[in-house]
GROMACS .gro file of C-alpha atoms in nm:
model
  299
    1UNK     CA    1   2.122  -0.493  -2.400
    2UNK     CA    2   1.807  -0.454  -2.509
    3UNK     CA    3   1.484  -0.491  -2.366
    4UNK     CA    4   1.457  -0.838  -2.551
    5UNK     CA    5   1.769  -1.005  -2.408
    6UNK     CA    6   1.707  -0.812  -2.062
    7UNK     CA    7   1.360  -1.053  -2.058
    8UNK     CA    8   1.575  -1.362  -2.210
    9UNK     CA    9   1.873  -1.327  -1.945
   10UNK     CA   10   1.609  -1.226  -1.639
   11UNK     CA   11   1.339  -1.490  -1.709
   12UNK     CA   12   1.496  -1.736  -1.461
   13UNK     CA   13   1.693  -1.554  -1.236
   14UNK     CA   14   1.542  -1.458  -0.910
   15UNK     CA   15   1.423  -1.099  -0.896
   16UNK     CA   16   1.662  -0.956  -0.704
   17UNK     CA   17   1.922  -1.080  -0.982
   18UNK     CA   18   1.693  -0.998  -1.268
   19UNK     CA   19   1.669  -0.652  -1.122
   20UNK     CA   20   2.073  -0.563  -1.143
   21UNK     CA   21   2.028  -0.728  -1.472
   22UNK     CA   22   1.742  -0.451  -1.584
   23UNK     CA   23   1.924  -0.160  -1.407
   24UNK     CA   24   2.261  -0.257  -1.551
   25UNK     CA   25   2.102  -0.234  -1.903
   26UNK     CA   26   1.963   0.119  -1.828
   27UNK     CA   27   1.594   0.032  -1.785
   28UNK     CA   28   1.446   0.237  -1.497
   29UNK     CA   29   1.261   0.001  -1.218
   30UNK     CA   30   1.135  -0.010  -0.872
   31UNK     CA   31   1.042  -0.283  -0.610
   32UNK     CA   32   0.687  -0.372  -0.577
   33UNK     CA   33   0.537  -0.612  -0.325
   34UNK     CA   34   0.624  -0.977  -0.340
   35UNK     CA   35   0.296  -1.124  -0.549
   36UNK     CA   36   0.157  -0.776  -0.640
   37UNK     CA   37   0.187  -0.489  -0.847
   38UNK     CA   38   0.173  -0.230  -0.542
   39UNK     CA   39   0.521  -0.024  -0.524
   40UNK     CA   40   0.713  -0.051  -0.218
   41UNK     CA   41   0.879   0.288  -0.220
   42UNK     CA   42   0.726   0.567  -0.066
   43UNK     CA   43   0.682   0.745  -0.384
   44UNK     CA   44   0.634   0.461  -0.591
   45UNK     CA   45   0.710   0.459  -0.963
   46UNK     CA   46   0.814   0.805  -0.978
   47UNK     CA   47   1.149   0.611  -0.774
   48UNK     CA   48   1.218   0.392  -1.055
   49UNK     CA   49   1.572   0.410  -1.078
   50UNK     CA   50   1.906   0.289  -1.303
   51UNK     CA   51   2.153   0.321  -1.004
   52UNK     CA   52   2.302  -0.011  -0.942
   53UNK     CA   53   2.387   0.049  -0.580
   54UNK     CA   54   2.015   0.204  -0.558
   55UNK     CA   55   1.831  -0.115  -0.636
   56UNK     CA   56   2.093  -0.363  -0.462
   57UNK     CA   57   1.989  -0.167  -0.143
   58UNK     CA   58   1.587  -0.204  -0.244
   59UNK     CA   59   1.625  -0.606  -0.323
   60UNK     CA   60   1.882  -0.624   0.026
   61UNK     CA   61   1.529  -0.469   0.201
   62UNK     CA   62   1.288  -0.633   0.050
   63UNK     CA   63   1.402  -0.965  -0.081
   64UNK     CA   64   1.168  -1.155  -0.309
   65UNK     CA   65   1.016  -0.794  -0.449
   66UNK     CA   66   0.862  -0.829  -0.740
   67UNK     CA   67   0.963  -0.582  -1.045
   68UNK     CA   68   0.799  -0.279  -1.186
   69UNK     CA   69   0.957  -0.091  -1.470
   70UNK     CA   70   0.874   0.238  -1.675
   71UNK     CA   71   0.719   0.225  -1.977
   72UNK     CA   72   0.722   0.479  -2.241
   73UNK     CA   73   1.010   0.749  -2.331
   74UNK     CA   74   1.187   0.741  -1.999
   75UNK     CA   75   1.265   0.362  -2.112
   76UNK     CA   76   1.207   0.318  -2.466
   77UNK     CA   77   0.980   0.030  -2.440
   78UNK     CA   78   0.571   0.052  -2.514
   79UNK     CA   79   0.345  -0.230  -2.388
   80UNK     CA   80   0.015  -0.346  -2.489
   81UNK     CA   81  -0.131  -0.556  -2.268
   82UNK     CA   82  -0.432  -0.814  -2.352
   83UNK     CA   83  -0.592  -0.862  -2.069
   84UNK     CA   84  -0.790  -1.166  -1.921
   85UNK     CA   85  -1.020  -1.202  -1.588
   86UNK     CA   86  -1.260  -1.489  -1.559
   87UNK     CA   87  -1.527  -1.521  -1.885
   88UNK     CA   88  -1.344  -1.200  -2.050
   89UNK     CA   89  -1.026  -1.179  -2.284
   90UNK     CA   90  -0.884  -0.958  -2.468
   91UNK     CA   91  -0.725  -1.197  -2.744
   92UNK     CA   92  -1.047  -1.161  -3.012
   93UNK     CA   93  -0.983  -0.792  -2.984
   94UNK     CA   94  -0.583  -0.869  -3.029
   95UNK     CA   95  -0.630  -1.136  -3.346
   96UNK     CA   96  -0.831  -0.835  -3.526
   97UNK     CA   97  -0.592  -0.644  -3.471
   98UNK     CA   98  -0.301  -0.833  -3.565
   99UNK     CA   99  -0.527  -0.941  -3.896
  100UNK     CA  100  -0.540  -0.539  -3.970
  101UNK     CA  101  -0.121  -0.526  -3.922
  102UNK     CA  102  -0.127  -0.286  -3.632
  103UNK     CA  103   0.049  -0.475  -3.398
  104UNK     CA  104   0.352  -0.615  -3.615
  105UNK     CA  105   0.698  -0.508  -3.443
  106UNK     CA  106   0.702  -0.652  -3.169
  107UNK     CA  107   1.043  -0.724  -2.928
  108UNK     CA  108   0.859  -0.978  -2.709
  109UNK     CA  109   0.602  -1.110  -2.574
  110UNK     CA  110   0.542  -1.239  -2.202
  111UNK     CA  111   0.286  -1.455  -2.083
  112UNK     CA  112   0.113  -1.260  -1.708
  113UNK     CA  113  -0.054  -1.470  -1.451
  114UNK     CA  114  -0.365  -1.439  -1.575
  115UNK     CA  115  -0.351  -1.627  -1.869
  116UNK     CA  116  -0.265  -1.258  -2.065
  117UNK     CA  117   0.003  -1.172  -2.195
  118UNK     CA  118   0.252  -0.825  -2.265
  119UNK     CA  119   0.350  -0.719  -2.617
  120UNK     CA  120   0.671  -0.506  -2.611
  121UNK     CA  121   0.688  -0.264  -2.874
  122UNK     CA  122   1.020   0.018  -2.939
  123UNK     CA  123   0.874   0.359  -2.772
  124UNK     CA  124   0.917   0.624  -3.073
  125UNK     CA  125   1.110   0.909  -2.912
  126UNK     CA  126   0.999   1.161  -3.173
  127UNK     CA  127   0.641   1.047  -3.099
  128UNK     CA  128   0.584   1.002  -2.746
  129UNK     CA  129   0.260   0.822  -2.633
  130UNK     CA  130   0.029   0.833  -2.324
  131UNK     CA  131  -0.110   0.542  -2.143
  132UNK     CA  132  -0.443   0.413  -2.223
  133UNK     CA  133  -0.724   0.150  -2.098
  134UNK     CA  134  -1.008  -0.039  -2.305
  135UNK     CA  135  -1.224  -0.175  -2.070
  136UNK     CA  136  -1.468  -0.276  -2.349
  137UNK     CA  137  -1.139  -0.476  -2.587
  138UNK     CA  138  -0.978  -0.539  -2.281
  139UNK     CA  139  -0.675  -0.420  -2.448
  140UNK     CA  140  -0.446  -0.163  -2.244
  141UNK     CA  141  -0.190   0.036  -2.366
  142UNK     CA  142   0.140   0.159  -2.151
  143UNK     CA  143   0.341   0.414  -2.248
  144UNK     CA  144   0.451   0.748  -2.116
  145UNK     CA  145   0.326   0.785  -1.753
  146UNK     CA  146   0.291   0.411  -1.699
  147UNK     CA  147   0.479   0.105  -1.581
  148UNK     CA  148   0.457  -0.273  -1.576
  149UNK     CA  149   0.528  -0.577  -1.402
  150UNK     CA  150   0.832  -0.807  -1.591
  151UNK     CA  151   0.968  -1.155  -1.535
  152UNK     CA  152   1.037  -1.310  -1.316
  153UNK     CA  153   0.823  -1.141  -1.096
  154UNK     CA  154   0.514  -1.370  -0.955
  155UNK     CA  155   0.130  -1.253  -0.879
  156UNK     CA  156  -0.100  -1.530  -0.619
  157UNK     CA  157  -0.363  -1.687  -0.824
  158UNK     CA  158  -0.609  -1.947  -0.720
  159UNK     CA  159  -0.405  -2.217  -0.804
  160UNK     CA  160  -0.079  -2.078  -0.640
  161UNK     CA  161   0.181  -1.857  -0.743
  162UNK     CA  162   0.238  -1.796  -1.115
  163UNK     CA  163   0.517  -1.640  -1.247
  164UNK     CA  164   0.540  -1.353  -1.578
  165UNK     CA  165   0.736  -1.535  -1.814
  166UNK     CA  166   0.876  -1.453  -2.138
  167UNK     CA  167   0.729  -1.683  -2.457
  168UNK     CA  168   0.877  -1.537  -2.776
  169UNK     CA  169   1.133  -1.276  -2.911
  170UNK     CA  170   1.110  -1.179  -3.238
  171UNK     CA  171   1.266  -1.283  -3.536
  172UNK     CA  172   1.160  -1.011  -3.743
  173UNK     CA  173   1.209  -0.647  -3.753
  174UNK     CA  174   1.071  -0.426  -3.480
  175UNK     CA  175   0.864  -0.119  -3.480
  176UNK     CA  176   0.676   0.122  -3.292
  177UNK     CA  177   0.314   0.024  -3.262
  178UNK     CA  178   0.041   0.348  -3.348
  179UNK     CA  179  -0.130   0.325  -2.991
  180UNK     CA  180  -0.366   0.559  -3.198
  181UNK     CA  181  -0.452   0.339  -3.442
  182UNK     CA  182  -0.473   0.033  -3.235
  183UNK     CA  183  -0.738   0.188  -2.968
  184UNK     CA  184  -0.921   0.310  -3.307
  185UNK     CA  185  -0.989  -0.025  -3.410
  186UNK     CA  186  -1.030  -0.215  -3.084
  187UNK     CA  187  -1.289   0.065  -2.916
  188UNK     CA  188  -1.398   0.300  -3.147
  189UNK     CA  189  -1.640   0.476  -2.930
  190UNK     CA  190  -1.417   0.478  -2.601
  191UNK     CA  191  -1.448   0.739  -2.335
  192UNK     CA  192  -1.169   0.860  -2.166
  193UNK     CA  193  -1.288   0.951  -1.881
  194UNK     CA  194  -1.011   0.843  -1.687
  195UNK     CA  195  -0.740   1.048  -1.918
  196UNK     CA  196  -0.521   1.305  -1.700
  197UNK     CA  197  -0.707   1.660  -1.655
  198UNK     CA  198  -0.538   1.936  -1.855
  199UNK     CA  199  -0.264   2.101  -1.597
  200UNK     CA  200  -0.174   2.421  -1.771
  201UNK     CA  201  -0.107   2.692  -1.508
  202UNK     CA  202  -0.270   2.626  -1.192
  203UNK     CA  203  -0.389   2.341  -1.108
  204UNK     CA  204  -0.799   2.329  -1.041
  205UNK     CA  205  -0.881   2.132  -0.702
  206UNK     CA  206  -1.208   2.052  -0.850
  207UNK     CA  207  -1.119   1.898  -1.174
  208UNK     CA  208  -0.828   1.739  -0.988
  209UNK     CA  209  -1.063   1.555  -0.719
  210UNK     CA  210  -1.341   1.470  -0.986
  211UNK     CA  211  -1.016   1.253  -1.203
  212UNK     CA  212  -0.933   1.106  -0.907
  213UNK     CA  213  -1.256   0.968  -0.776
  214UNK     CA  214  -1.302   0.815  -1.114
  215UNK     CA  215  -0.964   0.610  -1.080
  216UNK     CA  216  -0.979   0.251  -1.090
  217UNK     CA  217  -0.758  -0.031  -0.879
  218UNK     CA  218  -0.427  -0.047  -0.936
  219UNK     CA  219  -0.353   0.326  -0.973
  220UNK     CA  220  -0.575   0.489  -0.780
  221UNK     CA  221  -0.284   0.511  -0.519
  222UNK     CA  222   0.004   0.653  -0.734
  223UNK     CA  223  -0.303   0.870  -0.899
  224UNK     CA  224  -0.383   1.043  -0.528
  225UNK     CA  225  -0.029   1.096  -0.525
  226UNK     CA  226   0.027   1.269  -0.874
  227UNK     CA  227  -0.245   1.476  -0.811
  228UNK     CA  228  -0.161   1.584  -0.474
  229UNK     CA  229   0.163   1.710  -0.582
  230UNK     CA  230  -0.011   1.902  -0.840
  231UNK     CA  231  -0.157   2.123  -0.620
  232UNK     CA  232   0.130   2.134  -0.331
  233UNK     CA  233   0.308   2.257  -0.627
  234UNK     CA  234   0.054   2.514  -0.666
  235UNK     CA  235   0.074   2.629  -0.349
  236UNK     CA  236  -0.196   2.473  -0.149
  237UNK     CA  237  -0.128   2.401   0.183
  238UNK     CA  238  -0.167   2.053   0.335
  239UNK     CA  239  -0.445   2.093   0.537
  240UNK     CA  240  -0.630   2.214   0.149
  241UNK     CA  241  -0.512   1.960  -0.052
  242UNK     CA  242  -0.637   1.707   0.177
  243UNK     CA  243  -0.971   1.878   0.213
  244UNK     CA  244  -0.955   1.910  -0.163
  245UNK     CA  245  -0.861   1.535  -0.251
  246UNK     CA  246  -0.971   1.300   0.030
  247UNK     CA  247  -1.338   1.269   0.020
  248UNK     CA  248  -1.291   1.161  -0.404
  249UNK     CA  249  -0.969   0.909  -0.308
  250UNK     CA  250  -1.233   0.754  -0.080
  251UNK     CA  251  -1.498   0.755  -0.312
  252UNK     CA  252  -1.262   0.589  -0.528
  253UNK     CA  253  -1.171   0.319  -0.259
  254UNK     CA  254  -0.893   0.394  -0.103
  255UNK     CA  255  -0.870   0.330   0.302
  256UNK     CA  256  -0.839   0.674   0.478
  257UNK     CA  257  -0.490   0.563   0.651
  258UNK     CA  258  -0.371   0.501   0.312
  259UNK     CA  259  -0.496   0.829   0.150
  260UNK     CA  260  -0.392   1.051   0.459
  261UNK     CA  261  -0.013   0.858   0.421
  262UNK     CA  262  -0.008   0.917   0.029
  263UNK     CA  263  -0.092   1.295   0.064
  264UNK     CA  264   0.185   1.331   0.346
  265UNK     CA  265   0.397   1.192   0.134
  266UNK     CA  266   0.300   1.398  -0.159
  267UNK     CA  267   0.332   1.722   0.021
  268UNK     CA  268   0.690   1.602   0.164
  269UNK     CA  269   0.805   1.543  -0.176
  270UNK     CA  270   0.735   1.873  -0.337
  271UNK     CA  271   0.862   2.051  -0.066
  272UNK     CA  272   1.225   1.886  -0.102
  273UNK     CA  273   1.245   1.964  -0.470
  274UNK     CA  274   1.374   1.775  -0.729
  275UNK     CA  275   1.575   1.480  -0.628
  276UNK     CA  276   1.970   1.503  -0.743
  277UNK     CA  277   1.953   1.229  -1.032
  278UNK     CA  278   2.178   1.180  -1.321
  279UNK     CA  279   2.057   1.361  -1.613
  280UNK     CA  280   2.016   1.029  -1.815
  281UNK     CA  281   1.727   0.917  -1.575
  282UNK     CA  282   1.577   1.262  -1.580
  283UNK     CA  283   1.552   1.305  -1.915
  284UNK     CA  284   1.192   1.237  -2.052
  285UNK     CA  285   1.024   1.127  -1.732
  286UNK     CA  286   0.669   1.071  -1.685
  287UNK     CA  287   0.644   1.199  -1.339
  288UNK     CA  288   0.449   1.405  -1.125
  289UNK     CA  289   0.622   1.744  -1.075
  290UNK     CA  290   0.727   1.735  -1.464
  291UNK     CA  291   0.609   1.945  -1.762
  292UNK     CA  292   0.398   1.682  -1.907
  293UNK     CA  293   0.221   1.606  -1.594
  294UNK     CA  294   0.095   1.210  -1.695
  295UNK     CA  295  -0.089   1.027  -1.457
  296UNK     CA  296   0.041   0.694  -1.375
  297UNK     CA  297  -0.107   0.356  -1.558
  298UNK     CA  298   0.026   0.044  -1.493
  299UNK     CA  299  -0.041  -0.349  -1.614
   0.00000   0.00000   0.00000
């Protein structure tokens, strides 16, 4: 199946059904917390996992768990997600460019909590492309390195608990939307100052701690994590990468139980290695520890 009848099929099951239902089609997940977007696993997306047995034992856990899944290559699926919080929106952004034929293609589109709503796009495997946020369109864009949260998983809202549902699947033919082109139009004069630091060779502490005291909620977590395995992989020890990395993580927000946990956990995992996975989930992946290095994003 594709990602279009996975949404159809899994829009009113419960999630620990519409999980199966996303793993059995090949689309890599993990459980996040009941209402939120927060992964459950100890190493959070970079879990996300196809193996049936796998995600029957994470739903048997934690019943109710609400559904995160890759975005990018390691799926096949880019998102762009229009965004709305109180007085802001991201749909005037959207219309223009709809009206300029840049986001034409679509698979689907789901309707989030907020009152936003998720455009699934094909991911271009000959062209992979990196997450990206406009806080100024209010238009994000998830691809390699990020994940987001399907149907029927719910987030609280003032009014109660609202659900990610699925609202159309299209008729026409699909294609890969030019995450280029669309951030072009929507914020011309964007700064990335949240895009990954450059990882060639060794990783630099500095640069490392400045990216992640500029993260903002919502990944600042799985960031502290990426970039602690960076430099465990580089041979710091743990006392140094928490010298090097805790003071930004809670500049950034984070609660020092939290970022003292996340580093443990980060220094744990590069010291088992790579995790014996089937070469079909391996292939492509966004995660910490591989050659591209992309920081997490999520929506």
């Amino acid at each position: 199946m594709d990602i279009a009848e996975v949404l159809m099929n899994s829009n009113r099951l419960t999630t620990r059904d519409a999980a199966l239902v996303f793993a059995r089609a090949g689309f890599p997940i993990f459980p996040c917390v009941r209402d939120g977007k927060r992964p459950l696993t100890a190493a959070g997306f970079i879990d996300a996992s196809c193996d049936i047995d796998q995600v029957g034992a994470w739903w048997a856990r934690w019943p109710g768990a609400n559904i995160g899944m890759l975005t990018g290559s390691v799926s096949g699926v880019d998102v762009v997600d229009v965004d709305v919080a109180q007085t802001i929106s991201g749909f005037d952004a959207f219309e223009r460019a709809s009206a300029a034929g840049l986001v034409d293609g679509d698979l689907a589109r789901v309707r989030t909590p907020s009152g936003g709503m998720h455009v699934y796009f094909p991911a271009s495997a000959a062209h992979p492309q990196r997450c990206w946020q406009s806080a100024a369109a209010h238009i994000d864009f998830r691809g390699n390195g990020g994940y987001v949260v399907v149907p029927p998983s719910t987030l609280m809202r003032q009014n109660g608990r609202v659900g990610y549902r699925l609202v159309t699947l299209s008729a026409a033919g699909s294609k890969p939307v030019d995450a280029a082109a669309l951030r072009s139009l929507v914020d011309p004069h964007a700064l990335r100052t949240a895009s990954r630091p450059e990882t060639a060779g060794v990783p630099e502490s500095t640069r490392l701690a400045q990216w992640v005291g500029r993260l903002q909620e919502g990944e600042r977590n799985s960031g502290l994590f990426w970039a602690a395995c960076r430099l465990a992989e580089a041979g710091f020890t743990p006392a140094a990468v928490q010298a090097a990395l805790a003071p930004a993580a809670q500049s950034a927000g984070l609660p020092e139980t939290e970022i003292t946990a996340t580093i443990r956990s980060a220094n744990r995992r590069s010291g088992e290695g790579p995790r014996d996975r089937p070469e079909s989930q391996r292939r492509d992946r966004p995660y910490p520890g591989s050659g591209r290095g992309d920081g997490p994003w999520l929506a």
